[in-house]
Short mmCIF file of C-alpha atoms and ligand atoms in Angstrom, two decimals:
data_model
loop_
_atom_site.label_atom_id
_atom_site.label_comp_id
_atom_site.label_asym_id
_atom_site.label_seq_id
_atom_site.Cartn_x
_atom_site.Cartn_y
_atom_site.Cartn_z
CA MET A 1 14.58 -16.18 7.44
CA THR A 2 11.66 -18.43 8.25
CA ASN A 3 8.17 -17.26 9.01
CA CYS A 4 6.44 -17.92 12.29
CA THR A 5 3.25 -19.97 12.09
CA PHE A 6 -0.30 -18.63 11.99
CA ALA A 7 -0.81 -20.57 15.26
CA GLU A 8 1.89 -18.49 16.97
CA ILE A 9 0.30 -15.25 15.78
CA ASN A 10 -3.07 -16.58 16.91
CA SER A 11 -1.75 -17.24 20.44
CA ALA A 12 -0.28 -13.74 20.65
CA LEU A 13 -3.61 -12.28 19.56
CA ARG A 14 -5.75 -14.33 21.94
CA GLU A 15 -3.46 -14.20 24.99
CA ASN A 16 -2.95 -10.43 25.11
CA GLU A 17 -5.30 -7.50 25.75
CA ARG A 18 -4.02 -4.18 24.40
CA PHE A 19 -3.20 -3.91 20.70
CA ALA A 20 -2.02 -1.28 18.26
CA VAL A 21 -2.69 -2.13 14.61
CA LEU A 22 -0.41 -0.08 12.37
CA GLY A 23 0.19 0.46 8.64
CA HIS A 24 2.54 2.42 6.41
CA VAL A 25 2.59 6.17 5.78
CA ARG A 26 0.88 7.38 2.62
CA PRO A 27 -1.45 4.41 3.06
CA ASP A 28 -3.18 2.61 0.20
CA GLY A 29 -6.28 0.45 0.16
CA ASP A 30 -4.32 -2.61 1.28
CA ALA A 31 -2.83 -0.86 4.31
CA LEU A 32 -6.09 0.75 5.47
CA GLY A 33 -8.35 -2.22 4.65
CA SER A 34 -5.94 -4.63 6.35
CA GLN A 35 -5.63 -2.45 9.45
CA LEU A 36 -9.40 -2.16 9.87
CA ALA A 37 -10.05 -5.83 9.12
CA LEU A 38 -7.61 -7.12 11.73
CA ALA A 39 -8.68 -4.48 14.26
CA LEU A 40 -12.34 -5.46 13.86
CA SER A 41 -11.54 -9.13 14.29
CA LEU A 42 -9.58 -8.34 17.48
CA LYS A 43 -12.44 -6.18 18.77
CA GLN A 44 -14.80 -9.10 18.29
CA LEU A 45 -12.48 -11.12 20.51
CA GLY A 46 -13.10 -8.41 23.13
CA LYS A 47 -9.66 -6.84 22.82
CA ASP A 48 -8.67 -3.24 23.49
CA VAL A 49 -7.56 -2.07 20.04
CA ARG A 50 -6.01 1.12 18.66
CA VAL A 51 -5.79 1.56 14.90
CA TRP A 52 -3.24 4.19 13.98
CA ASN A 53 -1.88 5.53 10.74
CA GLU A 54 0.33 8.62 10.51
CA ASP A 55 -1.96 10.02 7.81
CA GLY A 56 -5.23 9.06 9.48
CA MET A 57 -8.14 7.83 7.36
CA LEU A 58 -8.02 9.08 3.77
CA GLU A 59 -11.10 10.83 2.41
CA LYS A 60 -11.38 8.37 -0.45
CA TYR A 61 -11.37 5.31 1.82
CA SER A 62 -13.68 6.80 4.42
CA PHE A 63 -16.50 4.57 3.09
CA LEU A 64 -14.72 1.51 4.54
CA PRO A 65 -16.82 -0.16 7.24
CA ARG A 66 -15.89 1.25 10.66
CA ALA A 67 -13.43 3.69 9.04
CA GLU A 68 -13.82 5.96 12.08
CA LEU A 69 -11.79 3.51 14.18
CA LEU A 70 -8.63 4.41 12.28
CA THR A 71 -7.06 7.62 13.56
CA LYS A 72 -3.79 9.48 13.59
CA PRO A 73 -1.58 8.38 16.49
CA PRO A 74 -1.79 10.42 19.71
CA ALA A 75 0.90 12.94 20.61
CA GLY A 76 2.30 11.13 23.63
CA PRO A 77 3.49 7.56 24.21
CA GLU A 78 0.99 4.80 24.92
CA ASP A 79 1.55 1.32 26.31
CA VAL A 80 0.27 -1.71 24.48
CA ASP A 81 0.95 -5.42 24.81
CA VAL A 82 1.19 -6.10 21.10
CA ALA A 83 2.05 -3.84 18.16
CA ILE A 84 1.17 -5.17 14.73
CA ALA A 85 2.72 -3.73 11.56
CA LEU A 86 0.74 -4.52 8.43
CA ASP A 87 1.83 -4.05 4.81
CA THR A 88 4.90 -2.13 5.96
CA ALA A 89 8.12 -3.10 4.20
CA ILE A 90 10.40 -1.20 6.53
CA GLN A 91 9.69 -0.24 10.12
CA ASN A 92 10.30 3.49 9.72
CA ARG A 93 7.43 3.61 7.19
CA LEU A 94 5.15 3.34 10.23
CA GLY A 95 6.03 7.01 10.70
CA THR A 96 4.89 8.78 13.85
CA ALA A 97 2.88 5.71 14.93
CA LEU A 98 6.20 4.03 15.67
CA GLU A 99 7.24 6.74 18.12
CA VAL A 100 4.02 6.42 20.13
CA ILE A 101 4.44 2.74 20.90
CA GLY A 102 6.26 2.82 24.19
CA SER A 103 6.73 -0.69 25.35
CA ALA A 104 5.03 -3.31 23.23
CA LYS A 105 5.92 -6.76 24.60
CA ILE A 106 5.50 -8.31 21.18
CA TRP A 107 5.92 -6.90 17.67
CA ILE A 108 4.09 -8.74 14.89
CA ASN A 109 5.06 -8.03 11.28
CA ILE A 110 2.67 -9.28 8.56
CA ASP A 111 3.51 -8.24 5.02
CA HIS A 112 3.88 -9.24 1.39
CA HIS A 113 6.84 -7.04 0.38
CA PRO A 114 9.88 -9.12 -0.62
CA SER A 115 12.16 -6.30 0.58
CA ASN A 116 10.80 -6.56 4.15
CA PRO A 117 13.84 -7.39 6.32
CA GLY A 118 11.70 -9.23 8.87
CA TYR A 119 11.72 -6.84 11.84
CA GLY A 120 9.72 -7.85 14.91
CA ASP A 121 9.20 -10.91 17.11
CA LEU A 122 6.57 -12.75 15.09
CA VAL A 123 7.21 -12.28 11.40
CA TYR A 124 5.01 -13.55 8.59
CA ILE A 125 6.03 -12.38 5.12
CA ASP A 126 4.54 -14.00 2.03
CA SER A 127 5.84 -12.24 -1.05
CA THR A 128 3.67 -14.45 -3.27
CA ALA A 129 0.52 -12.91 -1.76
CA PRO A 130 -0.78 -10.05 -3.90
CA ALA A 131 -1.98 -8.14 -0.84
CA THR A 132 -1.49 -8.14 2.92
CA GLY A 133 -5.28 -8.48 3.01
CA GLN A 134 -4.96 -11.92 1.41
CA ILE A 135 -2.53 -13.09 4.13
CA LEU A 136 -4.92 -11.80 6.80
CA PHE A 137 -7.79 -13.74 5.24
CA GLU A 138 -5.68 -16.93 5.40
CA LEU A 139 -4.77 -16.17 9.04
CA ILE A 140 -8.39 -15.52 10.01
CA LYS A 141 -9.57 -18.68 8.24
CA SER A 142 -6.88 -21.00 9.54
CA GLU A 143 -7.13 -19.77 13.15
CA ARG A 144 -10.92 -19.33 13.17
CA LEU A 145 -10.67 -15.68 14.09
CA PRO A 146 -13.90 -13.69 13.85
CA ILE A 147 -15.00 -12.53 10.40
CA ASP A 148 -18.19 -10.73 9.41
CA HIS A 149 -19.50 -8.52 6.64
CA ALA A 150 -17.52 -5.45 7.72
CA ILE A 151 -14.26 -7.39 7.98
CA ALA A 152 -14.95 -9.04 4.62
CA GLU A 153 -15.49 -5.70 2.90
CA ASN A 154 -12.25 -4.28 4.30
CA LEU A 155 -10.34 -7.35 3.12
CA TYR A 156 -12.01 -7.18 -0.28
CA VAL A 157 -10.92 -3.55 -0.76
CA ALA A 158 -7.38 -4.43 0.39
CA ILE A 159 -7.12 -7.23 -2.16
CA SER A 160 -8.92 -5.42 -4.98
CA THR A 161 -6.73 -2.31 -4.76
CA ASP A 162 -3.39 -4.16 -4.48
CA THR A 163 -4.21 -6.42 -7.46
CA GLY A 164 -5.27 -3.45 -9.61
CA SER A 165 -8.81 -4.79 -9.46
CA PHE A 166 -7.70 -8.42 -9.98
CA GLN A 167 -5.57 -7.59 -13.03
CA TYR A 168 -1.91 -7.66 -11.97
CA PRO A 169 0.12 -10.85 -12.46
CA ASN A 170 0.20 -11.50 -8.70
CA THR A 171 -3.52 -12.32 -8.90
CA THR A 172 -3.87 -16.10 -8.53
CA ALA A 173 -6.66 -18.66 -8.47
CA ARG A 174 -6.47 -18.44 -4.68
CA THR A 175 -7.12 -14.68 -4.87
CA PHE A 176 -10.35 -15.33 -6.75
CA GLU A 177 -11.34 -18.09 -4.30
CA ILE A 178 -10.86 -15.67 -1.42
CA ALA A 179 -12.77 -12.96 -3.28
CA ALA A 180 -15.61 -15.44 -3.78
CA GLU A 181 -15.66 -16.22 -0.06
CA LEU A 182 -15.74 -12.52 0.74
CA VAL A 183 -18.64 -12.00 -1.67
CA ARG A 184 -20.47 -14.89 0.05
CA LEU A 185 -19.95 -13.02 3.33
CA GLY A 186 -21.96 -10.16 1.86
CA VAL A 187 -19.56 -7.92 -0.07
CA ASP A 188 -21.49 -6.04 -2.77
CA VAL A 189 -18.97 -6.03 -5.64
CA GLY A 190 -20.72 -3.37 -7.73
CA SER A 191 -21.17 -0.92 -4.91
CA VAL A 192 -17.66 -1.38 -3.44
CA SER A 193 -16.05 -1.07 -6.90
CA GLN A 194 -17.96 2.11 -7.58
CA GLN A 195 -16.77 3.59 -4.29
CA VAL A 196 -13.17 2.63 -4.96
CA TYR A 197 -12.88 3.28 -8.70
CA GLU A 198 -15.67 5.62 -9.76
CA ASN A 199 -15.94 8.19 -7.04
CA PHE A 200 -12.90 10.43 -7.50
CA PRO A 201 -13.00 14.16 -6.87
CA ARG A 202 -12.84 16.25 -10.04
CA ARG A 203 -9.46 17.68 -9.02
CA ARG A 204 -7.89 14.25 -9.51
CA VAL A 205 -8.76 14.31 -13.21
CA GLU A 206 -7.57 17.91 -13.43
CA LEU A 207 -4.32 16.67 -11.89
CA LEU A 208 -4.10 13.95 -14.53
CA ARG A 209 -4.50 16.60 -17.23
CA GLU A 210 -1.51 18.52 -15.83
CA LEU A 211 0.60 15.37 -15.38
CA LEU A 212 0.01 14.37 -19.00
CA ARG A 213 1.36 17.76 -20.09
CA THR A 214 4.71 16.76 -18.51
CA MET A 215 4.70 13.23 -19.98
CA ARG A 216 7.98 12.15 -21.56
CA PHE A 217 9.40 9.00 -23.07
CA GLU A 218 12.90 7.57 -22.95
CA GLY A 219 14.51 4.53 -24.49
CA LYS A 220 12.45 4.12 -27.64
CA GLY A 221 9.23 4.44 -25.72
CA ARG A 222 10.06 1.78 -23.13
CA VAL A 223 10.21 4.24 -20.25
CA ALA A 224 7.38 6.72 -19.67
CA SER A 225 7.28 9.30 -16.90
CA PHE A 226 5.49 12.38 -15.68
CA SER A 227 6.04 14.70 -12.75
CA LEU A 228 4.25 16.89 -10.27
CA SER A 229 5.87 20.03 -8.90
CA LEU A 230 4.88 21.60 -5.58
CA LYS A 231 3.75 24.64 -7.56
CA THR A 232 1.28 22.66 -9.70
CA ALA A 233 0.06 20.71 -6.68
CA ALA A 234 -0.67 23.99 -4.90
CA GLU A 235 -2.42 25.54 -7.91
CA LEU A 236 -4.72 22.53 -8.22
CA ALA A 237 -5.18 22.23 -4.45
CA VAL A 238 -4.57 18.49 -4.70
CA ILE A 239 -3.96 16.34 -1.65
CA PRO A 240 -1.46 13.44 -1.61
CA GLU A 241 -4.08 10.70 -2.01
CA ASP A 242 -5.29 12.21 -5.30
CA ASN A 243 -2.44 10.75 -7.30
CA GLU A 244 -2.72 7.10 -6.24
CA GLY A 245 -3.11 5.04 -9.40
CA LEU A 246 -2.54 7.80 -11.95
CA ILE A 247 0.73 6.10 -12.90
CA ASP A 248 -1.40 3.33 -14.41
CA HIS A 249 -2.13 5.64 -17.36
CA LEU A 250 1.57 5.45 -18.26
CA ARG A 251 1.81 1.73 -17.67
CA ALA A 252 -1.16 1.18 -19.97
CA ILE A 253 0.70 2.55 -23.01
CA ARG A 254 1.76 -0.06 -25.59
CA GLY A 255 5.54 -0.56 -25.60
CA VAL A 256 6.07 0.95 -22.16
CA ILE A 257 7.96 -1.37 -19.81
CA VAL A 258 8.64 1.01 -16.95
CA ALA A 259 6.34 3.84 -15.83
CA VAL A 260 7.59 6.46 -13.38
CA PHE A 261 5.91 9.20 -11.42
CA PHE A 262 7.95 11.95 -9.76
CA GLU A 263 6.37 14.04 -7.03
CA GLU A 264 8.19 16.98 -5.49
CA LEU A 265 7.77 16.96 -1.69
CA ALA A 266 7.97 19.87 0.72
CA ASP A 267 10.90 18.35 2.65
CA GLY A 268 13.42 18.70 -0.19
CA LYS A 269 12.86 15.16 -1.39
CA VAL A 270 11.19 13.70 -4.44
CA ARG A 271 8.80 10.79 -4.10
CA VAL A 272 9.35 8.33 -6.92
CA SER A 273 6.77 5.73 -7.86
CA MET A 274 7.73 3.03 -10.34
CA ARG A 275 5.88 0.27 -12.19
CA SER A 276 7.19 -2.47 -14.46
CA LYS A 277 5.31 -4.61 -16.97
CA ASN A 278 8.10 -7.14 -17.32
CA GLU A 279 9.27 -9.53 -14.57
CA ARG A 280 12.84 -9.23 -15.94
CA VAL A 281 12.85 -5.51 -15.15
CA ASP A 282 12.84 -5.40 -11.35
CA VAL A 283 11.87 -1.87 -10.29
CA CYS A 284 12.33 -2.79 -6.62
CA ALA A 285 16.03 -3.34 -7.34
CA ILE A 286 16.21 0.04 -9.10
CA CYS A 287 14.45 1.79 -6.21
CA GLN A 288 16.71 0.08 -3.67
CA LYS A 289 19.68 1.79 -5.34
CA PHE A 290 18.03 5.03 -4.20
CA GLY A 291 17.16 3.84 -0.71
CA GLY A 292 13.62 2.70 -1.53
CA GLY A 293 11.98 -0.68 -2.01
CA GLY A 294 8.75 -2.49 -2.78
CA HIS A 295 7.90 -5.29 -5.19
CA THR A 296 9.40 -6.46 -8.48
CA LEU A 297 6.67 -4.76 -10.51
CA ALA A 298 5.72 -1.87 -8.19
CA ALA A 299 8.20 0.04 -6.08
CA GLY A 300 9.09 3.47 -4.79
CA ALA A 301 11.65 5.67 -3.09
CA ARG A 302 12.07 9.11 -1.57
CA ILE A 303 15.16 10.77 -2.95
CA ARG A 304 16.77 13.99 -1.77
CA GLY A 305 17.32 16.56 -4.52
CA MET A 306 15.67 18.93 -6.95
CA LEU A 307 12.85 17.55 -9.06
CA ALA A 308 14.59 17.89 -12.45
CA GLU A 309 17.87 16.53 -11.16
CA VAL A 310 16.25 13.48 -9.49
CA GLU A 311 14.32 12.81 -12.71
CA GLU A 312 17.51 12.65 -14.77
CA ARG A 313 19.32 10.40 -12.27
CA VAL A 314 16.44 7.98 -11.94
CA LEU A 315 15.63 7.83 -15.65
CA LYS A 316 19.26 7.09 -16.39
CA ALA A 317 19.30 4.27 -13.82
CA ILE A 318 16.18 2.79 -15.43
CA CYS A 319 17.61 3.07 -18.95
CA ASP A 320 20.73 1.21 -17.79
CA VAL A 321 18.53 -1.70 -16.74
CA VAL A 322 15.97 -1.62 -19.54
CA ASP A 323 18.69 -1.43 -22.20
CA CYS A 324 17.23 1.53 -23.99
CA ASN A 325 19.73 1.44 -26.84
CA SER A 326 18.86 -1.88 -28.43
P1 5GP B 1 3.60 3.42 -4.60
O1 5GP B 1 4.31 3.67 -5.89
O2 5GP B 1 2.22 2.95 -4.82
O3 5GP B 1 3.74 4.52 -3.61
O4 5GP B 1 4.37 2.21 -3.95
C1 5GP B 1 4.57 1.00 -4.64
C2 5GP B 1 5.23 0.01 -3.73
O5 5GP B 1 6.53 0.45 -3.40
C3 5GP B 1 4.48 -0.17 -2.44
O6 5GP B 1 4.41 -1.56 -2.21
C4 5GP B 1 5.32 0.51 -1.40
O7 5GP B 1 5.32 -0.17 -0.21
C5 5GP B 1 6.71 0.55 -2.00
N1 5GP B 1 7.30 1.84 -1.70
C6 5GP B 1 6.89 3.04 -2.13
N2 5GP B 1 7.68 4.02 -1.66
C7 5GP B 1 8.62 3.44 -0.92
C8 5GP B 1 9.75 3.93 -0.16
O8 5GP B 1 10.04 5.13 -0.08
N3 5GP B 1 10.49 2.99 0.48
C9 5GP B 1 10.22 1.66 0.40
N4 5GP B 1 11.01 0.80 1.07
N5 5GP B 1 9.19 1.17 -0.29
C10 5GP B 1 8.39 2.04 -0.95
MN1 MN B 2 0.15 -4.06 -0.01
#
């Protein structure tokens, strides 16, 4: 499947009036930063823009410039000319926002997930980009769309969070060039980094303490996992966003190739988050066996079943791939 051009997206943006800018459920910094950045650029073009995410703005990203623009979708249907899905590998991960869009004339799909099937009318998927925010920067630059300090800061957070603060292997020279341009547009690296990485509520660290109690290793230490039950989550009064990134503590262990986080959900499913440190171990492929998806080195799935039972099934599937016996 071939991508459309930035010029085609540009025409759709400039020639229409009413937009909905959407991102995936359980949003991360890339989804929220990308949504706000593109929405702000469209607003500067004088467009009528809605910015909807099923989960609304997360507390921890509420420092993002113009964060108040991003809301939960309304209850009833709303007409727009153009609906734009950002950072959303599969259309149903738009959640309730999808149901609200009545009759968009044009669907635009901009993403960096290799598993994205390319839904929509104008599709631009670059799986080499470390963040959707990086693709948006290229779009804005190439089509001379508006960019200012607020847009730059949203893009910077999108790129910083999806590259693990410029550490993951998907970080390229181009990523640093873009970061430099964003800094020149006024992004204060120290202050933004502090807000993203050093401003967690205490309950997140208390959650980490409980997760580490459940930590286990399979396959001669190549597979590390921990899990969160509904009971523990309730006792600690954690909210879903608290666990973003905690899996990195498992990934950071010497000898670990695959890190897994299991989270029991209220709907009878288990949310599985997976990370790989080795390009030859494709966790997206493993998650796809369970109906999920993502990237080679970071993927996830929602699997029906009891926590303990899902853990065993998934760990076995990983061990089959990682070759835990050698
Ligand atoms: P995380 O582990 O941070 O929730 O997600 C890691 C990556 O896997 C993200 O890029 C995300 O889009 C993808 N991902 C997570 N959960 C799911 C899922 O249930 N389905 C699909 N298709 N992708 C997922
Ligand atoms: Mn992303």
